[in-house]
CSV table of C-alpha atoms in Angstrom, one decimal:
chain,number,residue,atom,x,y,z
A,662,UNK,CA,-23.1,-30.2,33.3
A,663,UNK,CA,-22.8,-27.1,31.3
A,664,UNK,CA,-20.6,-26.6,28.1
A,665,UNK,CA,-18.3,-24.3,30.1
A,666,UNK,CA,-17.8,-27.1,32.7
A,667,UNK,CA,-17.2,-29.6,30.0
A,668,UNK,CA,-14.5,-27.5,28.4
A,669,UNK,CA,-12.9,-26.8,31.8
A,670,UNK,CA,-12.6,-30.5,32.3
A,671,UNK,CA,-11.2,-31.0,28.8
A,672,UNK,CA,-8.7,-28.4,29.4
A,673,UNK,CA,-7.8,-29.8,32.8
A,674,UNK,CA,-7.0,-33.2,31.2
A,675,UNK,CA,-4.7,-31.4,28.8
A,676,UNK,CA,-2.4,-30.1,31.4
A,677,UNK,CA,-1.8,-33.4,33.2
A,678,UNK,CA,1.8,-34.4,32.8
A,679,UNK,CA,2.2,-37.9,31.4
A,680,UNK,CA,4.3,-40.3,33.3
A,681,UNK,CA,5.9,-42.3,30.4
A,682,UNK,CA,6.7,-42.0,26.8
A,683,UNK,CA,3.6,-44.1,25.9
A,684,UNK,CA,1.5,-41.8,28.1
A,685,UNK,CA,3.0,-38.8,26.2
A,686,UNK,CA,1.9,-40.2,22.8
A,687,UNK,CA,-1.5,-40.9,24.1
A,688,UNK,CA,-1.8,-37.4,25.6
A,689,UNK,CA,-0.7,-35.9,22.3
A,690,UNK,CA,-3.2,-38.0,20.4
A,691,UNK,CA,-5.9,-36.9,22.8
A,692,UNK,CA,-5.1,-33.2,22.2
A,693,UNK,CA,-5.2,-33.7,18.4
A,694,UNK,CA,-8.5,-35.6,18.6
A,695,UNK,CA,-10.0,-32.8,20.6
A,696,UNK,CA,-8.6,-30.1,18.4
A,697,UNK,CA,-10.1,-32.0,15.4
A,698,UNK,CA,-13.5,-31.9,17.1
A,699,UNK,CA,-13.3,-28.2,17.8
A,700,UNK,CA,-12.4,-27.4,14.2
A,701,UNK,CA,-15.3,-29.6,13.0
A,702,UNK,CA,-17.7,-27.5,15.2
A,703,UNK,CA,-18.3,-23.8,15.5
A,704,UNK,CA,-16.0,-23.3,18.4
A,705,UNK,CA,-12.3,-22.7,18.2
A,706,UNK,CA,-9.6,-24.7,20.1
A,707,UNK,CA,-7.9,-23.5,23.3
A,708,UNK,CA,-4.3,-22.2,23.0
A,709,UNK,CA,-2.8,-25.3,24.7
A,710,UNK,CA,-4.5,-27.5,22.0
A,711,UNK,CA,-3.2,-25.3,19.2
A,712,UNK,CA,0.3,-25.8,20.5
A,713,UNK,CA,0.3,-29.2,19.0
A,714,UNK,CA,0.6,-27.5,15.5
A,715,UNK,CA,3.9,-25.9,16.7
A,716,UNK,CA,5.3,-28.7,18.7
A,717,UNK,CA,4.5,-31.9,16.9
A,718,UNK,CA,7.1,-33.4,14.4
A,719,UNK,CA,6.7,-32.4,10.9
A,720,UNK,CA,6.2,-36.0,10.1
A,721,UNK,CA,3.4,-36.3,12.6
A,722,UNK,CA,0.4,-37.7,10.6
A,723,UNK,CA,-2.3,-36.6,13.0
A,724,UNK,CA,-0.9,-33.0,13.5
A,725,UNK,CA,-0.6,-32.7,9.8
A,726,UNK,CA,-4.2,-33.7,9.3
A,727,UNK,CA,-5.1,-31.0,11.8
A,728,UNK,CA,-3.1,-28.4,9.9
A,729,UNK,CA,-4.9,-29.2,6.8
A,730,UNK,CA,-8.2,-28.7,8.6
A,731,UNK,CA,-7.0,-25.5,10.2
A,732,UNK,CA,-5.9,-24.2,6.8
A,733,UNK,CA,-9.1,-25.0,5.0
A,734,UNK,CA,-11.1,-23.4,7.8
A,735,UNK,CA,-9.0,-20.2,7.6
A,736,UNK,CA,-9.2,-19.9,3.8
A,737,UNK,CA,-13.0,-20.2,4.1
A,738,UNK,CA,-13.4,-17.8,7.1
A,739,UNK,CA,-14.5,-14.3,7.1
A,740,UNK,CA,-12.3,-11.5,8.6
A,741,UNK,CA,-13.6,-11.7,12.1
A,742,UNK,CA,-13.1,-15.4,12.4
A,743,UNK,CA,-9.6,-15.1,10.8
A,744,UNK,CA,-8.6,-12.5,13.4
A,745,UNK,CA,-9.8,-15.0,16.2
A,746,UNK,CA,-7.9,-17.8,14.6
A,747,UNK,CA,-4.6,-15.7,14.4
A,748,UNK,CA,-5.2,-14.6,18.0
A,749,UNK,CA,-5.3,-18.3,19.0
A,750,UNK,CA,-2.0,-18.9,17.3
A,751,UNK,CA,-0.5,-16.0,19.1
A,752,UNK,CA,-1.7,-17.2,22.4
A,753,UNK,CA,-0.5,-20.7,21.7
A,754,UNK,CA,2.9,-19.5,20.6
A,755,UNK,CA,3.3,-17.5,23.7
A,756,UNK,CA,3.5,-20.7,25.9
A,757,UNK,CA,6.4,-22.3,23.8
A,758,UNK,CA,9.4,-22.7,26.0
A,759,UNK,CA,11.9,-22.8,24.6
A,760,UNK,CA,10.5,-21.1,21.4
A,761,UNK,CA,13.4,-21.8,19.2
A,762,UNK,CA,12.1,-22.7,15.6
A,763,UNK,CA,8.7,-23.8,16.6
A,764,UNK,CA,7.1,-20.8,14.8
A,765,UNK,CA,8.8,-21.7,11.6
A,766,UNK,CA,7.7,-25.3,12.1
A,767,UNK,CA,4.0,-24.2,12.1
A,768,UNK,CA,4.3,-22.3,8.9
A,769,UNK,CA,6.3,-25.1,7.2
A,770,UNK,CA,3.6,-27.5,8.3
A,771,UNK,CA,0.7,-25.3,7.0
A,772,UNK,CA,2.6,-24.9,3.7
A,773,UNK,CA,3.2,-28.6,3.3
A,774,UNK,CA,-0.4,-29.5,3.9
A,775,UNK,CA,-1.7,-26.7,1.6
A,776,UNK,CA,0.9,-27.5,-1.2
A,777,UNK,CA,0.6,-23.9,-2.1
A,778,UNK,CA,2.0,-20.6,-0.9
A,779,UNK,CA,-1.4,-18.9,-1.2
A,780,UNK,CA,-2.3,-19.6,2.4
A,781,UNK,CA,0.9,-18.2,3.9
A,782,UNK,CA,0.8,-15.1,1.7
A,783,UNK,CA,-2.8,-14.5,2.9
A,784,UNK,CA,-1.8,-15.2,6.4
A,785,UNK,CA,0.9,-12.5,6.3
A,786,UNK,CA,-1.5,-10.0,4.7
A,787,UNK,CA,-3.8,-10.5,7.6
A,788,UNK,CA,-1.0,-10.3,10.1
A,789,UNK,CA,0.1,-7.0,8.8
A,790,UNK,CA,-3.4,-5.8,8.9
A,791,UNK,CA,-4.0,-6.7,12.6
A,792,UNK,CA,-0.5,-6.7,14.0
A,793,UNK,CA,-1.1,-3.5,15.9
A,794,UNK,CA,-4.4,-4.7,17.3
A,795,UNK,CA,-3.4,-8.2,18.4
A,796,UNK,CA,-0.5,-8.1,20.9
A,797,UNK,CA,2.2,-10.5,20.1
A,798,UNK,CA,1.2,-10.9,16.4
A,799,UNK,CA,4.3,-9.1,15.3
A,800,UNK,CA,6.5,-12.0,16.4
A,801,UNK,CA,4.7,-14.5,14.2
A,802,UNK,CA,4.7,-12.0,11.4
A,803,UNK,CA,8.4,-11.5,11.5
A,804,UNK,CA,9.0,-15.2,11.5
A,805,UNK,CA,6.7,-15.7,8.5
A,806,UNK,CA,8.4,-12.8,6.7
A,807,UNK,CA,11.7,-14.5,7.1
A,808,UNK,CA,10.4,-17.7,5.7
A,809,UNK,CA,8.7,-16.1,2.7
A,810,UNK,CA,11.8,-14.0,1.9
A,811,UNK,CA,13.7,-17.4,1.4
A,812,UNK,CA,11.0,-18.7,-0.8
A,813,UNK,CA,10.6,-15.7,-3.0
A,814,UNK,CA,13.6,-14.8,-5.1
A,815,UNK,CA,13.8,-13.4,-8.6
A,816,UNK,CA,15.5,-16.6,-9.7
A,817,UNK,CA,12.5,-18.7,-8.7
A,818,UNK,CA,9.9,-16.5,-10.5
A,819,UNK,CA,8.6,-17.2,-14.1
A,820,UNK,CA,8.4,-14.1,-16.4
A,821,UNK,CA,5.6,-14.1,-18.9
A,822,UNK,CA,4.5,-11.5,-21.5
A,823,UNK,CA,0.9,-10.1,-21.3
A,824,UNK,CA,-0.7,-9.2,-24.6
A,825,UNK,CA,-4.2,-8.3,-25.8
A,826,UNK,CA,-4.5,-12.0,-26.6
A,827,UNK,CA,-3.8,-13.1,-23.1
A,828,UNK,CA,-6.7,-14.7,-21.2
A,829,UNK,CA,-9.4,-12.2,-20.1
A,830,UNK,CA,-8.9,-13.2,-16.5
A,831,UNK,CA,-5.3,-12.2,-16.6
A,832,UNK,CA,-6.2,-8.8,-18.2
A,833,UNK,CA,-8.8,-8.2,-15.6
A,834,UNK,CA,-6.1,-8.8,-12.9
A,835,UNK,CA,-3.9,-6.2,-14.6
A,836,UNK,CA,-6.7,-3.7,-14.2
A,837,UNK,CA,-7.5,-4.8,-10.6
A,838,UNK,CA,-3.9,-4.7,-9.4
A,839,UNK,CA,-2.6,-1.7,-11.3
A,840,UNK,CA,-1.2,0.4,-8.4
A,841,UNK,CA,0.7,3.2,-10.0
A,842,UNK,CA,-1.6,4.6,-12.8
A,843,UNK,CA,-5.2,3.6,-12.8
A,844,UNK,CA,-6.5,1.8,-16.0
A,845,UNK,CA,-9.9,3.3,-16.4
A,846,UNK,CA,-11.1,1.7,-19.6
A,847,UNK,CA,-10.6,-1.2,-22.0
A,848,UNK,CA,-9.1,1.4,-24.5
A,849,UNK,CA,-6.4,2.3,-22.0
A,850,UNK,CA,-5.8,-1.4,-21.2
A,851,UNK,CA,-5.4,-2.1,-24.9
A,852,UNK,CA,-3.0,0.7,-25.2
A,853,UNK,CA,-0.9,-0.7,-22.3
A,854,UNK,CA,-0.6,-4.1,-23.9
A,855,UNK,CA,-0.4,-3.1,-27.6
A,856,UNK,CA,2.2,-4.5,-29.9
A,857,UNK,CA,4.3,-1.3,-29.6
A,858,UNK,CA,4.4,-1.7,-25.7
A,859,UNK,CA,5.4,-4.5,-23.5
A,860,UNK,CA,3.9,-5.8,-20.3
A,861,UNK,CA,5.2,-8.7,-18.3
A,862,UNK,CA,4.0,-10.6,-15.2
A,863,UNK,CA,6.1,-12.5,-12.7
A,864,UNK,CA,4.7,-15.8,-11.4
A,865,UNK,CA,5.8,-18.2,-8.6
A,866,UNK,CA,5.4,-21.9,-9.5
A,867,UNK,CA,3.6,-22.6,-6.1
A,868,UNK,CA,1.0,-19.8,-6.4
A,869,UNK,CA,-1.5,-21.4,-8.8
A,870,UNK,CA,-1.1,-19.0,-11.7
A,871,UNK,CA,-1.5,-15.8,-9.6
A,872,UNK,CA,0.6,-12.9,-10.9
A,873,UNK,CA,2.9,-11.4,-8.3
A,874,UNK,CA,4.2,-8.4,-10.2
A,875,UNK,CA,3.2,-6.5,-13.3
A,876,UNK,CA,5.8,-4.5,-15.2
A,877,UNK,CA,4.7,-2.1,-18.0
A,878,UNK,CA,7.2,-0.8,-20.6
A,879,UNK,CA,7.1,1.9,-23.3
A,880,UNK,CA,9.7,2.7,-25.9
A,881,UNK,CA,11.2,6.0,-27.0
A,882,UNK,CA,13.9,7.8,-28.7
A,883,UNK,CA,15.0,9.5,-25.5
A,884,UNK,CA,14.3,9.3,-21.7
A,885,UNK,CA,10.7,10.1,-21.0
A,886,UNK,CA,9.7,12.9,-18.7
A,887,UNK,CA,5.8,13.1,-18.7
A,888,UNK,CA,3.7,10.2,-17.9
A,889,UNK,CA,0.5,11.7,-19.4
A,890,UNK,CA,2.1,11.5,-22.7
A,891,UNK,CA,3.0,7.8,-22.1
A,892,UNK,CA,-0.5,6.9,-21.0
A,893,UNK,CA,-2.6,8.8,-23.6
A,894,UNK,CA,-4.2,6.1,-25.8
A,895,UNK,CA,-4.5,8.7,-28.6
A,896,UNK,CA,-0.7,9.3,-28.7
A,897,UNK,CA,1.1,7.9,-31.8
A,898,UNK,CA,2.4,4.4,-31.5
A,899,UNK,CA,6.1,4.1,-30.6
A,900,UNK,CA,8.4,2.8,-33.4
A,901,UNK,CA,10.1,-0.1,-31.6
A,902,UNK,CA,12.5,-0.3,-34.5
A,903,UNK,CA,13.8,3.2,-33.9
A,904,UNK,CA,13.5,3.1,-30.2
A,905,UNK,CA,16.7,3.3,-28.1
A,906,UNK,CA,15.2,3.8,-24.7
A,907,UNK,CA,13.0,1.3,-22.8
A,908,UNK,CA,10.9,3.2,-20.2
A,909,UNK,CA,9.5,1.2,-17.1
A,910,UNK,CA,6.5,3.4,-16.2
A,911,UNK,CA,4.5,1.1,-13.9
A,912,UNK,CA,5.6,-1.7,-11.6
A,913,UNK,CA,2.7,-3.1,-9.4
A,914,UNK,CA,3.0,-5.7,-6.7
A,915,UNK,CA,-0.3,-7.6,-6.5
A,916,UNK,CA,0.0,-9.3,-3.1
A,917,UNK,CA,-0.3,-7.3,0.2
A,918,UNK,CA,1.1,-10.4,2.0
A,919,UNK,CA,4.5,-9.9,0.1
A,920,UNK,CA,4.8,-6.3,1.2
A,921,UNK,CA,8.4,-5.6,2.3
A,922,UNK,CA,9.6,-9.0,0.9
A,923,UNK,CA,12.6,-8.6,-1.3
A,924,UNK,CA,12.4,-10.6,-4.5
A,925,UNK,CA,16.2,-10.3,-4.8
A,926,UNK,CA,18.3,-7.8,-6.6
A,927,UNK,CA,18.1,-7.2,-10.3
A,928,UNK,CA,14.5,-8.1,-10.6
A,929,UNK,CA,14.2,-5.6,-13.5
A,930,UNK,CA,17.3,-7.1,-15.1
A,931,UNK,CA,15.3,-10.1,-16.0
A,932,UNK,CA,12.9,-7.9,-17.9
A,933,UNK,CA,15.9,-6.1,-19.5
A,934,UNK,CA,17.5,-9.3,-20.7
A,935,UNK,CA,14.2,-10.4,-22.3
A,936,UNK,CA,13.8,-6.9,-24.0
A,937,UNK,CA,17.4,-7.1,-25.4
A,938,UNK,CA,16.7,-10.6,-26.7
A,939,UNK,CA,13.7,-9.3,-28.6
A,940,UNK,CA,15.0,-5.8,-29.5
A,941,UNK,CA,18.7,-5.8,-29.5
A,942,UNK,CA,19.0,-2.2,-30.7
A,943,UNK,CA,17.8,-0.9,-27.3
A,944,UNK,CA,20.6,0.9,-25.6
A,945,UNK,CA,19.3,2.5,-22.4
A,946,UNK,CA,16.9,1.5,-19.7
A,947,UNK,CA,15.1,3.9,-17.3
A,948,UNK,CA,12.0,4.4,-15.3
A,949,UNK,CA,9.5,7.2,-15.1
A,950,UNK,CA,8.6,6.8,-11.4
A,951,UNK,CA,6.3,8.4,-8.8
A,952,UNK,CA,7.5,9.7,-5.4
A,953,UNK,CA,4.6,8.6,-3.2
A,954,UNK,CA,5.9,10.0,-0.1
A,955,UNK,CA,7.3,13.4,-1.2
A,956,UNK,CA,4.4,15.7,-0.3
A,957,UNK,CA,3.9,14.0,3.1
A,958,UNK,CA,7.6,14.3,3.8
A,959,UNK,CA,7.8,18.0,2.8
A,960,UNK,CA,4.7,18.9,4.8
A,961,UNK,CA,6.3,17.7,8.0
A,962,UNK,CA,9.4,20.0,7.7
A,963,UNK,CA,9.3,22.9,10.1
A,964,UNK,CA,11.0,26.2,9.4
A,965,UNK,CA,14.4,25.2,10.7
A,966,UNK,CA,14.4,22.1,8.5
A,967,UNK,CA,13.3,24.1,5.5
A,968,UNK,CA,16.1,26.6,6.1
A,969,UNK,CA,18.5,23.6,5.6
A,970,UNK,CA,16.7,22.4,2.5
A,971,UNK,CA,16.2,25.8,0.7
A,972,UNK,CA,19.0,27.6,-1.1
A,973,UNK,CA,17.4,31.0,-1.9
A,974,UNK,CA,18.0,33.6,0.9
A,975,UNK,CA,14.6,35.1,0.6
A,976,UNK,CA,13.0,31.6,0.9
A,977,UNK,CA,15.2,30.9,3.9
A,978,UNK,CA,14.1,34.0,5.7
A,979,UNK,CA,10.5,33.5,5.0
A,980,UNK,CA,10.6,29.9,6.4
A,981,UNK,CA,12.3,31.0,9.6
A,982,UNK,CA,10.5,30.0,12.8
A,983,UNK,CA,7.4,28.9,10.7
A,984,UNK,CA,6.2,25.5,11.9
A,985,UNK,CA,4.2,25.2,8.8
A,986,UNK,CA,6.9,26.1,6.3
A,987,UNK,CA,6.9,22.7,4.6
A,988,UNK,CA,3.2,22.5,4.3
A,989,UNK,CA,3.2,26.1,2.6
A,990,UNK,CA,5.8,24.8,0.1
A,991,UNK,CA,3.5,21.8,-0.7
A,992,UNK,CA,0.7,24.1,-1.5
A,993,UNK,CA,3.1,26.4,-3.5
A,994,UNK,CA,4.4,23.5,-5.6
A,995,UNK,CA,1.1,22.2,-6.3
A,996,UNK,CA,-0.3,25.5,-7.5
A,997,UNK,CA,2.8,26.1,-9.6
A,998,UNK,CA,2.5,22.7,-11.2
A,999,UNK,CA,-1.1,23.3,-12.0
A,1000,UNK,CA,-0.4,26.8,-13.6
A,1001,UNK,CA,2.5,28.8,-14.8
A,1002,UNK,CA,5.6,28.2,-12.6
A,1003,UNK,CA,8.5,30.5,-12.5
A,1004,UNK,CA,11.9,29.1,-13.1
A,1005,UNK,CA,12.9,29.8,-9.4
A,1006,UNK,CA,9.9,27.8,-8.1
A,1007,UNK,CA,10.7,24.9,-10.5
A,1008,UNK,CA,14.3,24.8,-9.5
A,1009,UNK,CA,13.4,24.8,-5.8
A,1010,UNK,CA,10.8,22.1,-6.2
A,1011,UNK,CA,13.2,19.9,-8.0
A,1012,UNK,CA,15.9,20.6,-5.5
A,1013,UNK,CA,13.5,19.6,-2.6
A,1014,UNK,CA,12.6,16.4,-4.6
A,1015,UNK,CA,16.3,15.4,-4.8
A,1016,UNK,CA,16.9,16.1,-1.2
A,1017,UNK,CA,13.9,13.7,-0.4
A,1018,UNK,CA,15.1,11.0,-2.7
A,1019,UNK,CA,18.5,11.1,-1.0
A,1020,UNK,CA,17.0,10.8,2.4
A,1021,UNK,CA,17.7,7.4,4.3
A,1022,UNK,CA,16.1,5.8,7.3
A,1023,UNK,CA,17.5,2.7,8.9
A,1024,UNK,CA,20.0,2.3,6.1
A,1025,UNK,CA,17.3,2.4,3.5
A,1026,UNK,CA,15.9,5.1,1.2
A,1027,UNK,CA,13.0,6.9,2.7
A,1028,UNK,CA,10.8,6.7,-0.4
A,1029,UNK,CA,9.4,3.2,-1.1
A,1030,UNK,CA,9.9,3.5,-4.9
A,1031,UNK,CA,13.4,4.7,-4.5
A,1032,UNK,CA,14.0,1.8,-2.1
A,1033,UNK,CA,12.9,-0.6,-4.8
A,1034,UNK,CA,14.9,0.8,-7.7
A,1035,UNK,CA,18.0,1.7,-5.8
A,1036,UNK,CA,17.9,-1.7,-4.2
A,1037,UNK,CA,17.8,-3.2,-7.7
A,1038,UNK,CA,21.0,-1.3,-8.7
A,1039,UNK,CA,19.6,1.7,-10.4
A,1040,UNK,CA,20.7,5.4,-9.8
A,1041,UNK,CA,18.7,8.5,-9.5
A,1042,UNK,CA,19.1,10.1,-13.0
A,1043,UNK,CA,16.7,13.1,-13.3
A,1044,UNK,CA,13.7,14.6,-11.7
A,1045,UNK,CA,10.8,16.0,-13.9
A,1046,UNK,CA,8.6,19.0,-13.2
A,1047,UNK,CA,4.9,18.7,-13.8
A,1048,UNK,CA,5.4,15.1,-15.0
A,1049,UNK,CA,2.2,13.7,-13.4
A,1050,UNK,CA,-0.6,16.3,-12.9
A,1051,UNK,CA,-3.3,13.7,-12.2
A,1052,UNK,CA,-5.0,14.1,-8.9
A,1053,UNK,CA,-2.9,11.2,-7.4
A,1054,UNK,CA,0.3,12.7,-8.8
A,1055,UNK,CA,-0.4,16.1,-7.3
A,1056,UNK,CA,-1.5,14.7,-4.0
A,1057,UNK,CA,1.5,12.5,-3.5
A,1058,UNK,CA,4.5,14.4,-5.2
A,1059,UNK,CA,3.2,17.8,-6.3
A,1060,UNK,CA,3.3,16.6,-9.9
A,1061,UNK,CA,7.2,15.7,-9.8
A,1062,UNK,CA,8.4,12.3,-11.1
A,1063,UNK,CA,11.8,10.6,-11.1
A,1064,UNK,CA,13.9,8.8,-13.8
A,1065,UNK,CA,15.9,5.9,-12.3
A,1066,UNK,CA,18.6,4.7,-14.8
A,1067,UNK,CA,19.6,1.1,-15.1
A,1068,UNK,CA,23.2,0.8,-16.5
A,1069,UNK,CA,23.9,-2.9,-16.5
A,1070,UNK,CA,27.6,-2.6,-15.8
A,1071,UNK,CA,27.0,-0.2,-12.9
A,1072,UNK,CA,24.4,-2.1,-10.9
A,1073,UNK,CA,26.9,-3.6,-8.4
A,1074,UNK,CA,28.8,-0.3,-7.9
A,1075,UNK,CA,25.4,1.5,-7.3
A,1076,UNK,CA,24.4,-1.1,-4.8
A,1077,UNK,CA,27.7,-0.9,-2.9
A,1078,UNK,CA,27.3,3.0,-2.7
A,1079,UNK,CA,23.8,2.6,-1.5
A,1080,UNK,CA,25.0,0.2,1.2
A,1081,UNK,CA,27.5,3.0,2.3
A,1082,UNK,CA,24.4,5.3,2.8
A,1083,UNK,CA,24.9,7.5,-0.3
A,1084,UNK,CA,22.5,6.8,-3.2
A,1085,UNK,CA,24.1,7.2,-6.6
A,1086,UNK,CA,23.0,10.5,-8.4
A,1087,UNK,CA,23.3,11.3,-12.1
A,1088,UNK,CA,25.7,14.0,-13.1
A,1089,UNK,CA,23.0,16.6,-13.5
A,1090,UNK,CA,21.7,16.1,-10.0
A,1091,UNK,CA,24.9,16.2,-7.9
A,1092,UNK,CA,24.8,20.0,-7.5
A,1093,UNK,CA,21.4,19.9,-5.9
């Protein structure tokens, strides 16, 4: 008898309907035993066998033992095998009738056996990676997203300061996960965590010391408008005693599996409260933030759309019926930011930036950074010309950056206005 014949016979046994409760228990035990053998060998279990992980009670000892084996194998697997194992979950979940909360039961079972959220965060990262290639994976991903959203809230996270004296492994993670402004040397790293700066990391108690978010802060006598000045390790140290402004210039999420997961409103308020405890003379709190989608958004605007966005008559006329009008403005703004820009071009570039920041899709700001800060209760306070002329800054936003202002007594009002579809703007931007 061949291996194929053997497997067909095993699967045939699996679909025989038991005739009594005792037979049902025996059949389930048989499925679990076979699944355990499959996990112990190179082969992977059939979808009907995997269904046990969905359908068995959360207190089922044998099913939980299998979940532990499945988890260990997944964490040790390479990408190709992980994708195969996820495909097996999808195929198994497709046969659940009625489905109800059996998907959530699977993830709760895996979490309980791993006693850590690391596995589920990695699972979701892989689901996001392959959801367009594996049909049906999006259903499981959305179920897992909902579960993670309930387990990750700012109130559950621990805030810790990062300094030059922090463990080298943690400093290396700051370099590795810095997503806004690359840290290219130990000198730059030392500048970011110096005594005249502040850097914090958020941790979840069930993530084994893995930092989830890094927040980097500089101090100033006024709202900052150029990130190159803030990042320059040769720039004079900030006098924290005289500083009245705290500037959040880099916020990095370290876990792809938590993409789109809200940590709850007022995440930065936790940092602000810590800063005020240490430096009570601080009066104002703002960001100096990138606009990562601005150039792409502008490049997609055709002549008709640009006529709505532009204010100068000559510019409107030039854009008329030009399908590449937006792309031409991207090139024009980049060239102007890299050289000498006329006042007219600067005004137009800043106006276009504000129009982009106000743009909404499905009830949320189009720009991901705007979505984060406005969703935390900030308002769009200022846009800054040629504020980030690095290669990345020019590619993403033609060098333009944004200040989001956090006024503690206005956070709720700003959120209410955002919910109404009208992001709050500072006084100096309302004319744009």
